[in-house]
Every structure is written in C-alpha cells, then in structure tokens.
Coordinates of C-alpha atoms and ligand atoms in Angstrom, one line a residue:
M1 CA 25.3 7.3 -7.8
K2 CA 28.4 9.6 -7.2
T3 CA 31.7 7.7 -6.3
E4 CA 33.5 9.3 -3.6
E5 CA 36.6 10.7 -5.3
D6 CA 39.9 8.8 -4.0
N7 CA 42.2 10.8 -2.7
F8 CA 44.4 8.4 -1.1
M9 CA 45.1 6.7 -4.3
K10 CA 46.3 10.5 -5.7
A11 CA 48.7 10.9 -3.1
F12 CA 49.9 7.2 -3.8
K13 CA 50.7 7.5 -7.2
Y14 CA 52.2 10.6 -6.7
Y15 CA 54.9 9.5 -4.5
K16 CA 55.1 5.8 -6.0
M17 CA 56.6 7.8 -9.2
I18 CA 59.7 6.0 -10.4
K19 CA 60.5 7.9 -13.7
Q20 CA 60.8 11.4 -11.7
Q21 CA 61.4 11.7 -8.4
P22 CA 58.7 13.1 -6.1
S23 CA 59.1 15.9 -3.9
I24 CA 59.5 15.4 -0.4
K25 CA 58.8 19.3 0.3
N26 CA 55.6 18.1 2.1
V27 CA 56.6 15.0 3.7
L28 CA 56.7 15.3 7.4
Y29 CA 59.7 14.5 9.7
V30 CA 60.9 15.6 13.1
E31 CA 64.0 17.3 11.7
N32 CA 62.5 19.4 9.4
N33 CA 58.7 20.1 10.8
I34 CA 58.3 23.2 8.8
S35 CA 54.7 23.3 8.8
N36 CA 54.1 22.5 13.0
Q37 CA 52.4 19.4 11.9
I38 CA 54.1 17.1 14.6
R39 CA 54.2 18.4 18.3
E40 CA 56.5 16.8 20.6
L41 CA 54.7 14.7 23.5
P42 CA 55.9 15.6 27.3
L43 CA 57.7 12.3 28.8
P44 CA 54.6 10.3 29.7
S45 CA 54.8 8.8 33.3
Y46 CA 56.5 5.5 32.6
E47 CA 57.3 3.1 35.1
K48 CA 60.9 4.5 36.2
N49 CA 62.0 1.2 37.5
D50 CA 61.7 -0.8 34.0
N51 CA 65.3 -1.4 33.2
R52 CA 64.9 -3.9 30.5
H53 CA 65.9 -1.3 28.1
S54 CA 69.3 -1.7 27.4
I55 CA 69.1 -5.7 27.1
L56 CA 66.3 -5.1 24.3
G57 CA 68.7 -2.6 22.3
L58 CA 66.9 0.6 23.6
K59 CA 68.2 4.0 24.8
P60 CA 67.0 4.9 28.6
L61 CA 63.4 5.6 28.5
G62 CA 64.2 9.1 29.9
K63 CA 65.9 9.8 26.2
W64 CA 62.9 8.7 24.1
R65 CA 61.5 11.7 21.9
T66 CA 57.8 11.2 21.2
Y67 CA 55.3 12.8 19.0
N68 CA 52.0 13.2 17.7
F69 CA 50.7 14.5 14.5
K70 CA 47.8 17.8 14.3
N71 CA 46.0 16.1 12.0
H72 CA 45.8 12.2 12.8
P73 CA 44.9 12.1 16.4
G74 CA 46.1 8.9 17.7
L75 CA 49.0 8.4 15.7
V76 CA 52.2 8.8 18.0
L77 CA 56.0 8.2 16.7
I78 CA 58.7 7.5 18.9
R79 CA 61.6 8.5 16.9
N80 CA 64.3 6.0 17.3
P81 CA 64.9 5.1 20.4
F82 CA 67.1 2.0 19.6
T83 CA 70.9 2.0 20.2
N84 CA 72.8 1.1 17.3
L85 CA 73.7 -2.1 18.4
G86 CA 69.9 -2.5 19.0
Q87 CA 68.9 -2.1 15.4
R88 CA 72.0 -4.4 14.4
Y89 CA 70.1 -7.4 16.7
W90 CA 66.5 -6.5 15.5
I91 CA 67.2 -6.2 11.7
R92 CA 69.6 -9.5 12.1
K93 CA 66.2 -11.3 13.9
C94 CA 63.9 -10.5 11.4
L95 CA 66.5 -12.2 8.8
E96 CA 67.9 -14.7 10.5
E97 CA 65.3 -15.9 12.7
Y98 CA 61.8 -14.9 12.4
P99 CA 61.5 -16.5 8.7
R100 CA 61.8 -19.9 9.9
S101 CA 59.4 -22.6 10.4
P102 CA 56.8 -22.7 11.6
N103 CA 56.6 -19.0 10.6
K104 CA 55.0 -18.5 7.5
K105 CA 56.1 -16.6 4.7
N106 CA 54.9 -15.4 1.2
I107 CA 57.6 -18.3 -0.5
D108 CA 56.4 -20.9 1.4
I109 CA 53.8 -21.6 -1.6
E110 CA 57.1 -21.8 -4.1
M111 CA 59.7 -23.5 -2.6
R112 CA 60.0 -25.2 1.3
L113 CA 62.9 -23.3 3.1
D114 CA 62.4 -23.8 6.8
D115 CA 65.4 -21.6 6.9
W116 CA 65.4 -19.0 4.2
W117 CA 68.6 -17.1 5.4
R118 CA 70.5 -20.1 6.0
A119 CA 69.5 -21.5 2.8
C120 CA 70.2 -18.4 0.8
H121 CA 74.0 -18.3 2.3
A122 CA 74.4 -22.3 1.2
S123 CA 73.8 -21.8 -2.1
K124 CA 74.4 -19.2 -4.7
E125 CA 71.3 -20.6 -7.0
I126 CA 68.8 -20.5 -4.2
Q127 CA 70.3 -16.7 -3.0
S128 CA 69.8 -15.4 -6.3
K129 CA 66.3 -16.7 -6.6
Q130 CA 64.8 -16.6 -3.3
M131 CA 66.7 -13.4 -1.5
K132 CA 64.9 -10.9 -2.8
K133 CA 61.7 -12.8 -2.8
L134 CA 61.0 -12.6 0.7
R135 CA 58.3 -10.2 1.4
W136 CA 56.4 -11.3 4.6
T137 CA 56.5 -13.5 7.4
T138 CA 54.0 -14.0 9.9
L139 CA 54.3 -14.4 13.6
G140 CA 52.3 -15.8 16.4
Y141 CA 48.4 -15.6 14.9
H142 CA 49.2 -15.9 11.1
H143 CA 47.2 -13.6 9.0
N144 CA 45.5 -15.3 6.2
W145 CA 45.9 -12.9 3.6
D146 CA 42.8 -14.4 1.5
T147 CA 40.0 -14.3 4.5
K148 CA 41.7 -11.9 6.3
L149 CA 40.9 -13.8 9.5
Y150 CA 42.9 -15.1 12.2
N151 CA 42.6 -18.8 13.2
D152 CA 43.3 -20.7 16.4
D153 CA 45.0 -23.4 14.3
H154 CA 47.2 -21.2 12.8
R155 CA 49.0 -20.0 15.7
T156 CA 52.7 -20.8 17.0
P157 CA 54.5 -19.2 19.8
F158 CA 55.2 -15.6 19.5
P159 CA 58.9 -14.5 19.8
E160 CA 59.7 -13.8 23.4
D161 CA 62.1 -10.8 22.8
L162 CA 59.5 -9.3 20.5
A163 CA 56.9 -9.4 23.2
E164 CA 59.0 -8.0 25.6
L165 CA 60.4 -5.0 23.4
S166 CA 56.3 -4.6 22.6
D167 CA 55.5 -4.3 26.5
V168 CA 58.1 -2.0 27.1
V169 CA 56.9 0.6 24.4
A170 CA 53.4 0.1 25.1
N171 CA 53.7 0.3 28.8
Y172 CA 56.1 3.3 27.7
L173 CA 52.9 4.9 26.1
G174 CA 50.3 3.8 28.9
F175 CA 48.8 0.8 27.1
T176 CA 49.5 -1.3 30.2
S177 CA 47.3 -4.2 29.2
F178 CA 48.7 -4.8 25.5
R179 CA 49.8 -8.0 24.3
A180 CA 52.0 -8.9 21.2
E181 CA 49.7 -11.9 19.6
A182 CA 50.6 -11.4 15.8
A183 CA 53.0 -9.7 13.9
I184 CA 53.7 -9.5 10.1
V185 CA 57.1 -8.7 9.2
N186 CA 57.4 -6.8 6.0
Y187 CA 60.5 -6.8 4.0
Y188 CA 61.0 -4.2 1.3
Y189 CA 63.8 -3.6 -1.3
M190 CA 64.1 -0.4 -2.9
K191 CA 61.1 -0.7 -5.5
S192 CA 59.0 -2.3 -3.1
T193 CA 55.7 -0.7 -2.1
L194 CA 52.8 -1.5 -0.2
S195 CA 49.1 -0.7 -1.3
A196 CA 46.3 1.4 0.6
H197 CA 44.9 -0.8 3.4
T198 CA 43.1 -1.1 7.1
D199 CA 44.2 -3.6 9.5
H200 CA 41.1 -4.6 10.9
S201 CA 41.2 -8.5 11.4
E202 CA 42.0 -8.3 14.7
V203 CA 39.0 -9.3 17.6
N204 CA 40.2 -6.3 19.8
L205 CA 40.6 -3.1 17.6
E206 CA 40.8 -0.9 21.0
A207 CA 44.7 -2.0 21.3
P208 CA 47.0 -0.5 19.6
L209 CA 49.4 -1.5 16.4
L210 CA 52.9 -1.1 17.1
S211 CA 55.3 -0.9 13.9
F212 CA 59.1 -0.7 14.1
S213 CA 60.9 0.3 11.1
F214 CA 64.4 -0.4 10.4
G215 CA 67.0 0.0 7.4
Q216 CA 66.4 2.3 4.6
S217 CA 63.8 5.0 5.1
A218 CA 60.0 5.0 3.9
I219 CA 57.2 7.4 2.9
F220 CA 54.3 6.6 5.3
L221 CA 51.1 7.5 3.9
I222 CA 48.3 8.2 6.7
G223 CA 44.8 8.9 6.0
G224 CA 41.3 8.8 7.6
P225 CA 38.6 5.9 7.9
T226 CA 37.8 6.0 4.0
K227 CA 40.3 6.5 1.0
T228 CA 38.6 10.3 0.5
T229 CA 40.4 11.8 3.1
A230 CA 43.8 13.2 1.6
P231 CA 46.5 11.4 3.5
S232 CA 49.7 12.9 5.3
A233 CA 53.1 11.6 4.0
V234 CA 55.3 11.1 6.9
L235 CA 59.3 9.8 7.1
L236 CA 59.8 6.7 8.6
Q237 CA 63.6 6.2 9.4
S238 CA 65.7 3.6 10.9
G239 CA 64.4 2.6 14.1
D240 CA 61.4 4.7 14.7
V241 CA 57.9 3.6 16.3
M242 CA 54.9 4.2 14.5
V243 CA 51.6 3.5 16.8
M244 CA 48.5 3.4 15.3
S245 CA 45.9 3.9 18.1
K246 CA 42.4 5.3 18.9
E247 CA 41.1 7.3 16.1
A248 CA 44.5 6.5 13.9
R249 CA 43.6 2.6 14.9
L250 CA 41.5 2.0 11.7
C251 CA 42.8 4.7 9.0
Y252 CA 44.0 4.0 5.7
H253 CA 47.5 3.7 5.3
A254 CA 50.3 2.6 2.6
V255 CA 53.8 2.8 1.9
P256 CA 54.4 4.2 -2.0
K257 CA 58.0 4.7 -1.8
I258 CA 61.3 3.7 -0.1
I259 CA 64.0 6.3 -0.1
P260 CA 67.9 5.6 0.8
C261 CA 68.4 6.9 4.4
N262 CA 70.8 9.7 4.8
N263 CA 72.8 7.8 7.5
A264 CA 73.1 4.1 8.2
T265 CA 73.1 4.5 12.2
W266 CA 73.5 1.1 12.8
N267 CA 76.8 1.1 11.4
E268 CA 77.7 4.2 13.8
E269 CA 79.4 4.3 17.4
L270 CA 78.6 0.7 19.0
S271 CA 78.9 -0.2 22.5
T272 CA 78.1 -3.5 24.3
V273 CA 75.8 -4.1 27.2
T274 CA 76.9 -5.0 30.4
E275 CA 74.3 -4.3 32.7
C276 CA 73.3 -6.8 35.2
L277 CA 70.4 -8.8 33.8
P278 CA 66.8 -7.3 34.6
N279 CA 63.7 -9.3 35.5
M280 CA 61.2 -10.0 32.3
K281 CA 57.9 -10.6 31.7
Y282 CA 58.4 -13.0 28.6
V283 CA 62.0 -13.6 28.0
C284 CA 63.3 -16.7 29.7
D285 CA 67.0 -16.3 29.3
S286 CA 68.1 -13.2 29.9
Q287 CA 71.8 -14.1 29.5
K288 CA 71.4 -15.5 26.0
L289 CA 69.3 -12.4 24.8
Q290 CA 72.3 -10.2 25.9
A291 CA 74.9 -12.4 24.7
R292 CA 73.1 -12.2 21.0
L293 CA 72.7 -8.3 21.1
N294 CA 76.3 -7.9 22.0
L295 CA 77.5 -10.3 19.2
N296 CA 76.7 -7.9 16.6
I297 CA 79.1 -5.6 17.6
D298 CA 81.6 -7.9 15.5
N299 CA 81.5 -6.3 12.2
K300 CA 82.2 -10.0 10.4
E301 CA 79.5 -11.2 12.2
W302 CA 77.5 -8.6 11.1
S303 CA 78.7 -8.3 7.6
D304 CA 76.0 -10.4 5.7
F305 CA 73.5 -8.6 7.6
N306 CA 74.5 -5.3 6.3
N307 CA 74.5 -6.3 2.7
Y308 CA 71.1 -7.0 2.8
I309 CA 69.7 -3.9 4.9
K310 CA 72.1 -1.3 2.6
E311 CA 69.2 -1.9 0.2
S312 CA 66.3 -2.7 2.1
R313 CA 63.7 -1.8 4.6
I314 CA 62.3 -3.9 7.3
N315 CA 58.8 -3.4 9.3
V316 CA 57.8 -5.1 12.0
N317 CA 54.0 -4.8 12.7
V318 CA 52.8 -5.9 16.0
R319 CA 49.3 -6.5 17.0
Q320 CA 47.0 -7.7 19.8
V321 CA 44.3 -9.9 18.3
L322 CA 42.2 -10.7 21.4
N323 CA 40.7 -8.8 24.1
E324 CA 42.0 -8.5 27.8
N325 CA 40.2 -11.7 29.2
Q326 CA 40.5 -14.1 26.2
T327 CA 43.0 -16.8 25.5
S328 CA 41.9 -17.8 22.1
L329 CA 39.4 -16.8 19.3
S330 CA 37.0 -19.7 20.0
S331 CA 36.8 -18.0 23.5
A332 CA 36.1 -15.0 22.1
L333 CA 33.1 -16.1 20.2
I334 CA 31.5 -17.5 23.1
T335 CA 31.4 -14.2 25.3
Ligands
LIG1 O1 55.9 -0.9 6.5 C1 55.1 -0.2 6.8 O2 55.6 0.9 7.9 C2 53.4 -0.6 7.2 C3 53.2 -2.0 7.4 C4 51.8 -2.0 7.5 O3 50.9 -1.3 7.2 C5 51.3 -3.5 7.4 O4 52.2 -4.8 7.9 O5 49.9 -3.8 7.9
LIG2 FE1 49.1 -1.5 8.0

C-alpha cells in the first residue's frame, strides 16, 4: 500500500529548526501580506450596543481588524483586538489564577501545587523546579489527554471572565449561540513546540474554536484534514485571536516555533478603564473585574508577570463541548 506523504511533518521539521533559524519569508502575517493570501473582511454586523469590550480589556468593536485566508476557508484572524492593559490582565489571569485547583495542570502528577504561581513566588526552590514545567492547565470540561475524551465527572466551573470574552468574540463573528465550556491554556517557553494534531474530542464540532495568543510570537502551521496537505505558516502575535470554524475546524495544526516578538505592546502606553459598568452575561461582579483590570497599570504589580512573559507565550484555546440544547455529556448520549 502506498503511504501518503506527510507534508505537514516536513514543514514542522523545517520551522522547528534550532541550529539554523528557519526563513520566515513564507510566513503569512498581516503587516507583510506579500502573497495576498490574507484578505481583510468588512466589519461584521455585530451588536453595536455590546459595550462589554472596555471592561474585558478589548478595543471598541468598530476598531477591530479581521482577516481570512485564501487557502484556508473557515480560518479567521482578529489581529490583536486587546488594549495594552487588557493584554496584561489576561496574561496575569493565565498565570496567577487559571492554574489554581480545581483546574488541572500537567505538573499535578509530579507535585501537588494548589496555587502554582504563589508557590513559585514563595520558594526559590519550587520556582527553580516548577516554574518552567507548567505546559498546560485545563478549565471547565477537563480534556483527558490519554482517552482524548471529556467526562461529566471531570468538569469544574468555567471562568466567568473568559466565558464573557469568548461570548463577545463569538457574537462579533456571528456565532451567537457559542458557549465556552472547555479551555486549554498552553504555556510555551522559547524552545517549546506543539506537535501536529486535530481537536475532535468535542461533541459539537460545528462550534468554532477560539484561540487567544499572548506574549512572544509563534509560527502556527495550519493544514488540511490529513497530513498530506502542506500547511501554511502564519505568524501569531500577542493579542491575536485565531478562530477555526467550518472547514478549518478539524484541520491539522501545530506550533513548531516560538519567536521573540518585535515589541512588547503590553508595556506600551496604558490607560485605566473608568466607563460605567455594562450588563454582563456571565460575570457577576463587574466592579471587581474593572478593579482587577486597572490594577495592572501599576508596574510594580505587573513586574513578576512581565518577567515571565518576556520569554514565554501563552495560548488560551476555548471550545464549546456540547450541542446547543444539551447541558451535560450524558444528555448528549441520550438524544
Ligand atoms: O498554541 C496555539 O496556538 C495552538 C494550541 C492548540 O492547538 C490547542 O490547544 O489545541
Ligand atoms: Fe489545537
């Protein structure tokens, strides 16, 4: 039997190269769209009254710039819709709060750290051993990496702020019934990679996958439904939101390389948010959320997180697991 050629692996190996830097000549990004592979989309007819953006660290929706890719229908990029303060807020959340129990993380099997960030900052020994070992934490429905299945017994409350952020983004793109039910937060250091895979564990494969990137940049490979398709390489920069929907939802993708960003936008001009508090769908205490966002304007408060992110990348990968009319996986099995 003739085996199909693995063109995905070829590209992965090329970009992963360490001895010699891979050429980024063919890497697609908005600021250098030489091959016209990226096309800007007109502003969608989003809900103009959605005034939740400021408190979530987002720019006004009318200023967002959205693109699709000639060779990858269903793949949509919103080029950094976050304010600089907003980036600080989400980076901090991913480090300080999301890795806390009962959320799960890769280092749980080695050492029980209910509060990884605090433990690392309370002990130099823990810091030296555990800080750079965190590779992922899961939220909501916890992805089981062995069985690749979700389970009703491995579900904890999904963070309200991330559910709200996902709701704003999904609504903006017209996915008005999207519900954030599971997320994987991926932590990358400068030599980390993520190998080729598809995300197919969700019952609902119609709902898009929302991917938020912060910190250092990444080369993201996106191919087709099999590894025979040669992938495109796309540069993901801090704040970028990549959406895998429709035909792109089940395509192979990977991160072969982290590259230093050109500018740490999260350390550029910052301004606090003082607007009147909007009505929220998931967040109960919007006053507290606003205070938490504004806290990060203080460089002393921000300093430990800055030290982490200057040589790391964080990706928050949000999924809907269930179908629209289902409330649990068991109800999904019956219908
Ligand atoms: O880090 C990324 O950009 C992709 C992460 C991813 O593919 C995943 O979590 O399934
Ligand atoms: Fe993925």
